Coordinates of C-alpha atoms (C1' of nucleotides) in Angstrom, one line a residue:
Chain A
M216 CA 0.0 0.0 0.0
L217 CA 1.7 2.9 1.1
Q218 CA 4.8 1.6 0.2
E219 CA 4.2 1.7 -3.3
K220 CA 3.9 5.3 -3.4
A221 CA 6.4 6.0 -1.1
S222 CA 8.9 3.9 -2.5
A223 CA 8.6 5.5 -5.7
V224 CA 9.0 8.8 -4.3
T225 CA 11.7 8.1 -2.2
D226 CA 13.9 6.2 -4.1
E227 CA 16.3 8.7 -4.9
R228 CA 16.7 9.9 -1.6
V229 CA 17.1 6.7 -0.2
S230 CA 20.0 5.9 -2.1
R231 CA 21.6 8.9 -1.2
V232 CA 21.1 8.4 2.3
Q233 CA 22.4 5.1 2.2
N234 CA 25.5 5.9 0.8
S235 CA 26.3 8.5 3.0
V236 CA 25.2 6.9 5.9
E237 CA 26.9 3.9 5.5
T238 CA 30.0 5.3 5.0
D239 CA 30.1 7.2 7.9
L240 CA 28.0 5.9 10.2
L241 CA 28.0 2.6 11.0
P242 CA 26.6 0.5 8.8
H243 CA 24.0 -1.0 10.3
Q244 CA 24.7 -2.1 13.5
S245 CA 21.4 -1.8 14.2
Q246 CA 21.3 -5.2 14.6
L247 CA 22.1 -5.4 18.0
G248 CA 18.9 -4.2 18.6
L249 CA 17.5 -6.7 16.7
S250 CA 15.8 -8.2 19.3
T251 CA 12.8 -7.9 17.5
A252 CA 14.2 -7.7 14.3
S253 CA 16.2 -10.6 14.4
A254 CA 13.5 -12.8 13.9
I255 CA 12.6 -11.3 10.8
P256 CA 13.9 -12.2 7.6
S257 CA 14.4 -9.1 6.1
S258 CA 15.0 -10.5 3.0
N259 CA 13.0 -8.7 0.7
E260 CA 13.3 -5.3 1.2
P261 CA 16.3 -3.8 0.3
E262 CA 17.8 -3.4 3.4
Q263 CA 15.7 -2.8 6.1
S264 CA 18.1 -1.1 8.1
I265 CA 16.9 1.9 9.7
D266 CA 18.8 3.9 7.3
N267 CA 16.7 2.9 4.5
I268 CA 13.4 4.0 6.0
K269 CA 11.7 6.5 3.8
V270 CA 9.6 9.2 5.2
I271 CA 7.3 11.4 3.2
L272 CA 5.8 14.5 4.6
H273 CA 2.0 14.5 4.4
E274 CA 0.4 17.5 2.9
R275 CA 3.6 18.8 1.8
E276 CA 1.9 21.2 -0.6
L277 CA 0.1 22.8 2.3
W278 CA 3.2 23.1 4.3
K279 CA 4.8 24.7 1.3
K280 CA 2.1 27.3 1.1
F281 CA 2.7 28.3 4.6
N282 CA 6.4 28.2 4.3
E283 CA 6.3 30.4 1.3
V284 CA 4.7 33.0 3.4
G285 CA 6.6 32.3 6.5
T286 CA 4.9 29.8 8.7
E287 CA 3.8 30.9 12.2
M288 CA 2.7 28.6 14.9
I289 CA 0.8 30.0 17.9
I290 CA 2.1 29.0 21.2
T291 CA 0.0 29.4 24.4
K292 CA 0.3 28.7 28.0
A293 CA -2.1 25.8 27.7
G294 CA -0.5 24.4 24.6
R295 CA -1.5 24.8 21.0
R296 CA -1.5 22.3 18.2
M297 CA 0.4 23.0 15.1
F298 CA -1.3 23.6 11.9
P299 CA -0.6 22.2 9.5
S300 CA -0.1 19.2 11.6
Y301 CA 2.9 17.1 11.3
K302 CA 2.0 13.8 9.6
V303 CA 4.2 11.5 7.6
K304 CA 4.0 8.4 5.6
V305 CA 6.7 5.9 6.4
T306 CA 7.9 3.1 4.1
R307 CA 10.7 0.7 4.0
M308 CA 10.6 -0.3 7.6
N309 CA 11.1 -3.8 8.5
P310 CA 7.5 -4.8 9.1
K311 CA 8.3 -6.9 12.1
T312 CA 10.7 -4.6 13.8
K313 CA 9.4 -2.3 16.5
Y314 CA 10.2 1.3 16.2
I315 CA 9.5 4.4 18.3
L316 CA 8.7 7.5 16.4
L317 CA 9.1 10.8 18.0
V318 CA 9.3 14.5 17.1
D319 CA 11.3 17.2 18.6
I320 CA 11.5 20.8 17.6
V321 CA 14.9 22.5 17.6
P322 CA 15.9 26.1 17.0
A323 CA 16.5 26.7 13.4
D324 CA 18.9 29.4 14.0
E325 CA 20.2 31.6 16.7
H326 CA 18.0 34.7 16.2
R327 CA 15.1 36.3 17.7
Y328 CA 12.7 37.7 15.2
K329 CA 10.4 40.6 14.9
F330 CA 7.7 41.2 12.4
C331 CA 8.1 44.6 11.0
D332 CA 6.9 46.2 7.9
N333 CA 5.1 43.1 7.0
K334 CA 8.3 41.1 7.1
W335 CA 10.2 39.0 9.5
M336 CA 13.4 40.5 10.6
V337 CA 16.1 39.5 12.9
A338 CA 15.7 41.2 16.1
G339 CA 18.6 40.0 18.1
K340 CA 20.0 37.0 19.5
A341 CA 17.8 34.0 20.4
E342 CA 17.1 33.3 24.0
P343 CA 18.7 30.2 25.3
A344 CA 16.9 27.3 24.2
M345 CA 15.1 25.4 26.7
P346 CA 15.7 21.9 27.3
G347 CA 14.0 20.4 24.4
R348 CA 11.1 18.0 24.9
L349 CA 10.3 15.2 22.7
Y350 CA 6.9 14.2 21.6
V351 CA 6.8 10.4 21.3
H352 CA 4.1 9.2 19.0
P353 CA 1.4 7.5 21.1
D354 CA 1.6 4.3 19.2
S355 CA 5.2 3.8 20.0
P356 CA 6.6 1.3 20.1
A357 CA 4.9 -0.4 17.2
T358 CA 6.0 -2.6 14.4
G359 CA 7.1 -1.4 11.0
A360 CA 4.0 -2.8 9.6
H361 CA 1.9 -0.7 11.9
W362 CA 3.7 2.5 11.1
M363 CA 3.6 1.8 7.4
R364 CA 0.0 1.0 7.4
Q365 CA -1.2 4.4 7.5
L366 CA -0.2 8.0 8.0
V367 CA 1.6 8.6 11.2
S368 CA 0.2 11.7 12.7
F369 CA 1.7 14.0 15.3
Q370 CA -1.3 16.3 15.3
K371 CA -1.8 16.1 19.0
L372 CA 1.6 17.5 19.6
K373 CA 1.2 20.9 21.4
L374 CA 3.5 23.9 21.6
T375 CA 3.7 26.1 24.7
N376 CA 5.5 29.1 25.8
N377 CA 5.2 28.1 29.4
H378 CA 8.6 27.2 30.5
L379 CA 7.1 25.5 33.5
D380 CA 4.7 23.5 31.4
P381 CA 3.5 20.5 33.4
F382 CA 1.7 18.8 30.6
G383 CA 4.6 17.6 28.6
H384 CA 4.1 20.0 25.7
I385 CA 7.0 21.1 23.7
I386 CA 8.3 24.4 25.1
L387 CA 9.4 27.1 22.7
N388 CA 10.3 30.8 22.9
S389 CA 8.1 33.2 21.1
M390 CA 9.4 34.9 18.0
H391 CA 12.0 32.4 17.4
K392 CA 12.4 30.1 14.4
Y393 CA 12.2 26.4 14.8
Q394 CA 12.5 23.2 12.9
P395 CA 10.5 20.1 13.7
R396 CA 12.4 16.8 13.3
L397 CA 11.2 13.3 13.1
H398 CA 13.3 10.6 14.8
I399 CA 12.8 6.9 14.2
V400 CA 14.3 4.7 16.8
K401 CA 14.5 1.0 16.8
A402 CA 12.9 -0.3 19.9
D403 CA 14.8 -2.7 21.9
E404 CA 13.6 -5.7 23.6
N405 CA 11.8 -4.0 26.2
N406 CA 10.1 -1.9 23.6
A407 CA 12.1 0.9 24.6
F408 CA 15.1 2.4 23.3
G409 CA 18.1 3.3 25.0
S410 CA 20.1 0.5 24.7
K411 CA 23.5 1.1 23.8
N412 CA 23.2 0.1 20.3
T413 CA 20.1 1.7 19.6
A414 CA 19.8 2.6 16.0
Y415 CA 17.9 5.6 14.9
C416 CA 17.7 8.1 12.2
T417 CA 16.3 11.6 11.9
H418 CA 14.4 13.2 9.1
V419 CA 13.9 16.9 8.6
F420 CA 11.5 18.6 6.3
H421 CA 12.5 22.1 5.8
E422 CA 9.1 23.2 4.8
T423 CA 7.9 22.6 8.3
A424 CA 10.1 25.2 9.9
F425 CA 8.1 28.0 11.6
I426 CA 8.3 31.0 13.8
S427 CA 6.6 30.7 17.1
V428 CA 4.2 33.6 18.0
T429 CA 1.7 34.3 20.7
S430 CA -0.6 35.9 18.1
Y431 CA -0.3 35.9 14.3
Q432 CA 1.8 38.5 12.8
N433 CA 1.4 38.0 9.1
H434 CA -2.2 38.1 8.1
K435 CA -1.5 35.9 5.2
I436 CA -0.7 33.2 7.6
T437 CA -3.9 33.9 9.5
Q438 CA -5.8 33.6 6.3
L439 CA -4.2 30.3 5.4
K440 CA -5.0 28.9 8.8
I441 CA -8.6 30.0 8.6
E442 CA -9.0 28.5 5.2
N443 CA -7.4 25.3 5.9
N444 CA -8.0 24.4 9.5
P445 CA -11.4 23.0 10.0
F446 CA -11.6 24.4 13.5
A447 CA -11.2 27.9 12.2
K448 CA -14.0 27.5 9.8
G449 CA -16.1 29.9 11.7
F450 CA -13.9 32.7 10.6
R451 CA -14.1 31.9 6.9
G452 CA -15.9 34.6 5.1
S453 CA -18.8 33.5 3.1
E454 CA -17.6 33.5 -0.2
E455 CA -19.0 36.2 -2.0
G456 CA -20.0 38.8 0.1
D457 CA -17.9 37.8 2.8
L458 CA -20.6 38.9 5.0
R459 CA -20.3 37.4 8.2
V460 CA -22.1 38.3 11.2
S461 CA -20.1 39.5 13.9
R462 CA -21.4 37.7 16.7
L463 CA -18.5 38.0 18.8
Q464 CA -19.3 41.4 19.3
G465 CA -22.8 40.7 19.8
K466 CA -23.6 42.7 16.9
E467 CA -25.6 41.4 14.2
Y468 CA -24.5 43.3 11.3
P469 CA -22.7 41.7 8.6
V470 CA -19.2 42.6 8.3
I471 CA -16.5 42.3 6.0
S472 CA -14.4 39.6 7.0
K473 CA -12.3 40.6 9.7
N474 CA -9.4 39.2 8.1
M475 CA -9.6 41.4 5.2
V476 CA -10.0 44.4 7.3
R477 CA -7.3 43.4 9.3
Q478 CA -5.0 42.9 6.6
R479 CA -5.7 46.3 5.3
L480 CA -5.1 47.8 8.5
I481 CA -2.0 46.0 9.0
S482 CA -0.6 46.8 5.8
S483 CA -1.0 50.3 6.3
H484 CA 0.3 50.0 9.6
S485 CA 3.2 48.3 8.7
H486 CA 4.4 50.8 6.5
L487 CA 4.4 53.2 9.2
A488 CA 5.9 51.0 11.5
G489 CA 8.3 49.4 9.5
K490 CA 11.1 51.3 10.4
L491 CA 12.0 50.0 13.6
G492 CA 13.7 47.4 12.3
A493 CA 15.4 44.9 13.5
G494 CA 18.0 46.0 15.3
V495 CA 16.5 45.7 18.3
L496 CA 17.1 43.1 20.4
A497 CA 14.3 43.3 22.1
G498 CA 15.4 43.6 25.1
H499 CA 16.2 40.6 26.1
S500 CA 19.4 40.7 25.8
Q501 CA 19.8 38.3 28.0
V502 CA 23.0 37.6 27.7
L503 CA 23.1 34.9 25.7
S504 CA 26.4 34.9 25.5
S505 CA 26.9 31.8 26.7
Y506 CA 24.8 30.0 24.8
Q507 CA 25.3 29.8 21.5
Y508 CA 24.2 27.5 19.1
E509 CA 26.5 27.9 16.7
A510 CA 26.1 29.8 14.1
G511 CA 25.6 27.4 11.7
F512 CA 22.7 25.8 12.4
P513 CA 22.2 23.3 10.1
L514 CA 18.7 23.5 10.0
S515 CA 17.7 26.2 8.2
N516 CA 15.5 26.1 5.7
S517 CA 17.3 26.7 3.4
D518 CA 17.3 26.0 0.2
P519 CA 19.1 28.5 -1.2
Q520 CA 17.2 28.1 -4.1
D521 CA 14.0 28.2 -2.7
P522 CA 12.7 31.4 -2.8
M523 CA 10.3 30.7 -0.4
T524 CA 12.4 30.0 2.2
N525 CA 13.4 33.4 2.4
H526 CA 10.7 34.6 4.2
F527 CA 12.4 34.0 7.2
P528 CA 15.3 36.2 6.9
Q529 CA 18.3 34.9 7.8
S530 CA 17.8 31.8 8.7
R531 CA 20.0 29.7 8.0
D532 CA 22.1 28.2 6.1
P533 CA 21.2 25.9 3.8
S534 CA 22.7 23.1 4.7
L535 CA 21.5 20.5 6.6
L536 CA 23.0 17.7 8.0
Y537 CA 22.2 14.6 6.8
H538 CA 22.7 11.5 8.3
C539 CA 21.7 8.7 10.2
F540 CA 23.3 7.2 12.9
K541 CA 23.5 4.4 14.9
H542 CA 24.8 4.4 18.1
R543 CA 27.1 2.3 19.2
D544 CA 27.7 1.9 22.5
N545 CA 28.6 4.7 24.1
G546 CA 28.7 7.9 23.2
R547 CA 30.9 8.0 20.6
H548 CA 28.6 8.2 18.0
L549 CA 28.2 11.7 18.5
E550 CA 31.3 12.4 17.1
L551 CA 30.6 10.5 14.2
G552 CA 27.7 12.5 13.6
C553 CA 29.6 15.5 13.6
K554 CA 31.6 14.7 11.0
R555 CA 29.3 13.6 8.7
S556 CA 27.2 16.2 8.3
Y557 CA 27.2 17.5 5.1
L558 CA 25.0 19.7 3.4
E559 CA 22.4 18.5 1.7
T560 CA 20.8 21.3 1.0
S561 CA 19.9 20.9 -2.1
S562 CA 17.5 18.6 -2.0
T563 CA 15.4 20.6 -0.6
G564 CA 12.9 20.7 0.8
T565 CA 10.9 18.4 0.5
E566 CA 12.3 15.7 1.6
E567 CA 13.7 15.0 4.6
H568 CA 17.1 14.9 5.4
Y569 CA 18.7 12.6 7.5
F570 CA 20.4 14.0 10.3
R571 CA 22.7 13.0 12.6
T572 CA 21.7 12.5 15.8
A573 CA 22.5 15.5 17.1
P574 CA 20.0 18.0 16.7
S575 CA 20.6 20.7 14.7
Y576 CA 21.8 23.0 17.0
E577 CA 23.6 20.4 18.3
S578 CA 25.4 19.9 15.5
S579 CA 26.6 23.1 15.9
L580 CA 27.6 22.2 19.1
L581 CA 29.5 19.6 17.8
S582 CA 31.5 21.8 16.1
H583 CA 32.2 23.7 19.0
P584 CA 34.7 22.8 21.2
Y585 CA 32.3 22.2 23.7
C586 CA 30.7 19.7 21.9
A587 CA 32.8 17.1 22.8
E588 CA 32.3 17.5 26.3
G589 CA 28.9 18.3 26.3
I590 CA 27.8 15.7 24.5
T591 CA 27.9 13.4 27.0
S592 CA 25.1 14.2 28.6
R593 CA 22.5 14.3 26.3
E594 CA 19.6 12.9 27.5
A595 CA 16.1 13.0 27.0
C596 CA 13.2 12.9 29.1
M597 CA 9.9 12.2 28.4
Y598 CA 6.8 13.4 29.6
G599 CA 3.7 11.9 29.0
S600 CA 1.5 14.2 27.7
V601 CA -1.6 14.6 29.2
E602 CA -3.8 14.5 26.5
T603 CA -2.9 11.8 24.9
E604 CA -4.3 9.5 26.4
S605 CA -7.6 9.8 26.2
G606 CA -9.5 8.8 23.5
S607 CA -8.5 11.2 21.3
A608 CA -5.3 10.1 21.1
A609 CA -6.1 7.2 19.5
G610 CA -8.1 8.7 17.1
D611 CA -6.1 11.2 16.0
T612 CA -3.6 10.0 14.3
D613 CA -3.7 7.0 13.2
D614 CA -4.9 5.5 15.6
L615 CA -3.9 2.8 16.6
A616 CA -5.0 0.4 18.3
N617 CA -2.3 -0.6 20.0
S618 CA -2.3 1.8 22.2
P619 CA 0.5 1.7 23.8
I620 CA 1.8 4.5 24.9
N621 CA 0.0 7.5 24.7
C622 CA 1.8 10.4 24.4
N623 CA 5.0 10.9 25.7
M624 CA 7.2 13.6 25.7
W625 CA 10.8 13.6 26.0
A626 CA 12.9 16.3 26.8
T627 CA 16.1 16.8 25.4
V628 CA 18.6 18.9 26.8
Q629 CA 19.8 21.8 25.2
P630 CA 23.0 22.9 24.8
Y631 CA 24.2 25.5 26.9
P632 CA 27.7 25.6 26.2
R633 CA 28.6 27.3 29.1
Y634 CA 27.7 25.2 31.6
S635 CA 28.7 22.3 30.0
M636 CA 31.9 23.6 29.8
E637 CA 32.2 24.0 33.3
G638 CA 32.0 20.6 33.6
I639 CA 29.2 20.6 35.6
P640 CA 27.5 17.7 34.9
Y641 CA 24.3 18.2 34.2
Q642 CA 23.3 15.1 35.0
P643 CA 20.2 16.0 35.9
F644 CA 18.7 15.8 32.8
T645 CA 20.5 13.1 31.9
A646 CA 18.9 11.2 34.1
H647 CA 15.9 11.7 32.5
F648 CA 16.8 10.3 29.6
T649 CA 18.3 7.7 30.8
S650 CA 17.7 4.6 30.3
A651 CA 14.9 4.9 29.2
A652 CA 14.1 2.3 27.4
T653 CA 14.0 0.4 29.9
H654 CA 12.4 2.2 32.0
T655 CA 9.8 3.5 30.4
A656 CA 7.7 4.9 31.9
V657 CA 5.3 5.1 33.4
V658 CA 2.7 6.8 33.7
P659 CA 0.1 6.8 35.9
H660 CA -1.6 4.7 34.0
P661 CA -0.4 1.5 33.6
S662 CA -1.4 1.2 30.4
T663 CA 1.7 1.5 28.8
P664 CA 3.2 -1.3 27.4
M665 CA 6.4 -0.2 28.2
V666 CA 7.7 -0.8 31.2
P667 CA 6.4 0.9 33.8
R668 CA 8.9 1.9 35.9
S669 CA 8.4 4.5 37.8
Q670 CA 5.8 6.1 37.7
A671 CA 4.8 8.7 36.8
D672 CA 6.0 11.4 37.7
L673 CA 5.2 13.7 35.6
G674 CA 7.5 15.6 35.3
V675 CA 10.1 14.5 34.2
Y676 CA 12.1 17.2 34.2
N677 CA 10.9 20.3 34.2
P678 CA 12.2 22.6 32.1
A679 CA 10.7 25.2 33.7
S680 CA 12.2 24.8 36.8
V681 CA 15.3 24.7 35.2
Q682 CA 15.0 27.8 33.7
R683 CA 13.9 29.8 36.3
D684 CA 15.6 28.4 39.0
L685 CA 18.6 27.7 37.5
P686 CA 18.8 29.5 34.6
V687 CA 22.0 28.5 34.0
I688 CA 22.1 25.3 34.4
H689 CA 20.7 23.8 31.8
P690 CA 21.4 20.6 31.6
S691 CA 23.6 19.6 29.6
S692 CA 23.7 21.4 27.2
S693 CA 25.5 20.4 24.9
S694 CA 25.2 17.4 24.1
S695 CA 22.3 16.3 25.2
S696 CA 20.5 18.6 23.8
C697 CA 21.2 17.7 20.9
A698 CA 20.8 14.5 20.6
P699 CA 17.7 13.9 20.3
V700 CA 17.4 11.7 22.3
V701 CA 17.5 8.8 22.1
P702 CA 19.9 7.4 20.7
G703 CA 22.0 7.5 22.8
S704 CA 24.7 8.7 23.3
R705 CA 25.6 10.0 26.2
D706 CA 28.6 9.7 27.3
R707 CA 28.7 8.8 30.0
S708 CA 30.8 10.6 31.5
G709 CA 29.2 10.7 34.0
H710 CA 26.2 11.1 34.5
P711 CA 24.2 8.4 34.4
S712 CA 21.6 9.2 35.9
L713 CA 18.7 8.6 35.9
Y714 CA 16.4 9.7 37.4
H715 CA 13.8 8.6 38.5
K716 CA 11.2 9.9 39.5
K717 CA 9.4 10.5 42.2
P718 CA 6.0 10.5 41.7
E719 CA 5.2 13.6 42.4
S720 CA 8.0 15.4 41.8
P721 CA 9.0 16.1 38.6
L722 CA 12.0 14.9 38.0
R723 CA 14.4 17.0 39.1
P724 CA 17.6 16.6 37.8
H725 CA 19.9 16.5 40.2
R726 CA 20.1 19.9 41.0
D727 CA 17.2 20.6 41.9
F728 CA 15.0 22.2 40.1
S729 CA 12.7 22.6 42.3
A730 CA 9.8 23.5 41.8
Y731 CA 7.8 22.0 39.6
P732 CA 4.6 23.0 40.1
T733 CA 3.0 20.5 38.8
Q734 CA 2.9 17.7 40.0
G735 CA 0.6 15.4 39.7
S736 CA -2.1 17.4 39.9
I737 CA -1.6 18.7 36.9
S738 CA -3.3 17.3 34.9
I739 CA -2.7 14.4 34.5
R740 CA -5.8 13.5 34.1
D741 CA -5.3 11.2 31.9
P742 CA -2.7 9.2 31.6
L743 CA 0.4 10.6 31.1
C744 CA 2.8 8.5 30.3
Q745 CA 6.2 9.1 30.8
Y746 CA 9.1 7.5 29.5
Q747 CA 12.5 7.9 30.4
V748 CA 15.0 7.3 28.2
E749 CA 18.4 6.9 28.3
L750 CA 20.6 7.3 25.8
S751 CA 22.7 4.9 25.3
S752 CA 25.1 5.7 27.2
A753 CA 26.7 3.7 29.1
G754 CA 25.0 1.9 31.1
T755 CA 23.2 3.9 32.7
H756 CA 20.3 2.4 32.9
W757 CA 18.8 3.9 35.5
T758 CA 19.9 3.7 38.4
D759 CA 17.4 3.9 40.1
S760 CA 18.0 4.2 43.0
Chain B
dT37 C1' 3.8 41.1 23.9
dC38 C1' 1.0 38.2 26.1
dT39 C1' -3.3 36.4 28.3
dA40 C1' -8.0 35.0 29.0
dA41 C1' -12.6 35.0 27.7
dC42 C1' -15.4 34.3 23.7
dA43 C1' -18.2 32.3 19.9
dC44 C1' -17.8 29.0 16.7
dT45 C1' -16.2 24.8 14.9
dT46 C1' -14.9 19.8 14.8
dC47 C1' -14.9 15.4 16.7
Chain C
dC105 C1' -23.9 16.5 23.8
dG106 C1' -19.8 17.7 25.6
dA107 C1' -14.8 18.1 25.1
dA108 C1' -11.6 20.3 22.7
dG109 C1' -9.3 23.2 18.8
dT110 C1' -9.8 27.9 16.3
dG111 C1' -8.8 33.0 15.6
dT112 C1' -10.7 37.2 17.7
dT113 C1' -10.9 40.6 20.9
dA114 C1' -10.1 43.3 24.9
dG115 C1' -7.3 44.0 28.6

DNA sequence: TCTAACACTTC
DNA sequence: CGAAGTGTTAG
């Protein structure tokens, strides 16, 4: 079924990927993980290594439309879904192997933006990234056959600007540009990942890059959202007249669509306003000094060629890294990753690129001196998202019956070079990640297939706390952050951590982050599930304590 | 800039 | 029918 199409489409890419990947990365070691896989004869398919998995972005045309204008995603305290939603079609997986699919959203560059004069302009340096969180698809882990059977939807993923978010939503800073990434991780025997040899690969679709906002800046985007998002149907003007009753106001007179009006106003406005320009850093100046992603983020949208991309000024360079990685045992892989990256720019858009493990910014990190050090800690945490669970979860996307895990979020650490440098171990976060696989999480609800280790705590780590309390500390920055997770790498240097969790408390990384508000109460209404992951690192499996 | 209440929609 | 996702609007 799907495969057919997909395969056709992807062929090219695949080959590319392979080559590169293989060369650098380890050729498929994935096998270790085979637990599941082993049984399978992979005979037919070309190689079913994780590197050969093809991923096609669903509704790419729609994404492109948004991207041409400069996609904006609303972020709210309560969490807002993305629209277009992130959905992919996956092919060339080993039908019997179990995989975990997750999405993370990393900074696309190191700038803060401002919408002036009807255009996005750089307005200073980006704020330090928060520890990234990962959104694990609710069906994870599931077999290749399951994933390939239908579209894999991440529509329930929510974005928030609440650094203390207790729900497990992905935390972003407003007016910053981000790049969503899909990671496919081979599940280990326990249906988790985290083992040392966990194999995984990352796919990036440049057209899904967006700038986070608390309210739409470009009316063209507002318009596209209204026209395409079913929930915004109420704002669609009636065709012709565009007469719409303005009930909101309680008035009954027909009005020109607000959008239109708005646009006009805006435009006129913008002219006036325009000038401010960018230079402002908006105040925040927060000294970012320390943090830096590196300049080169790989992510950018970039296609140089693509005109569209340009909407976001600066962003990036075109290149992306491409690669897939497998982890080997410890952390070394990171390094590998670094090297490999090469630009792929060209391809463009559409497709995805394989990345190295390290997240984009990470990559940068890699380059940095810090990288090396930092890397170690990467870890990811997961949160269960609240929502997920419930029914909807299933529905949404695909659905699945399996049901395994509902949503989970993972957090990745971000890189804050500074700290890392110091050598402080961030373990804290690490811990989260940790071993995850094994541990999986828990969640209050036992439902999860995974292992329920601890329980739920919700919080895994709380970013928030981190931020506030320790601003500095962010966890490991470097490395972990990057890595998306999973795969492990961490070096172990030390930190193994794990964390565990207390039930109520969020996880605190070692340091404490204290406060997590949350707690259980939060919402968990539903089941949250949490996973903890560990990257491969060394053994860390959690230590639980 | 950001937030919360809102009217309307989907599911 | 109720829960939840929309952009709007006022603050």
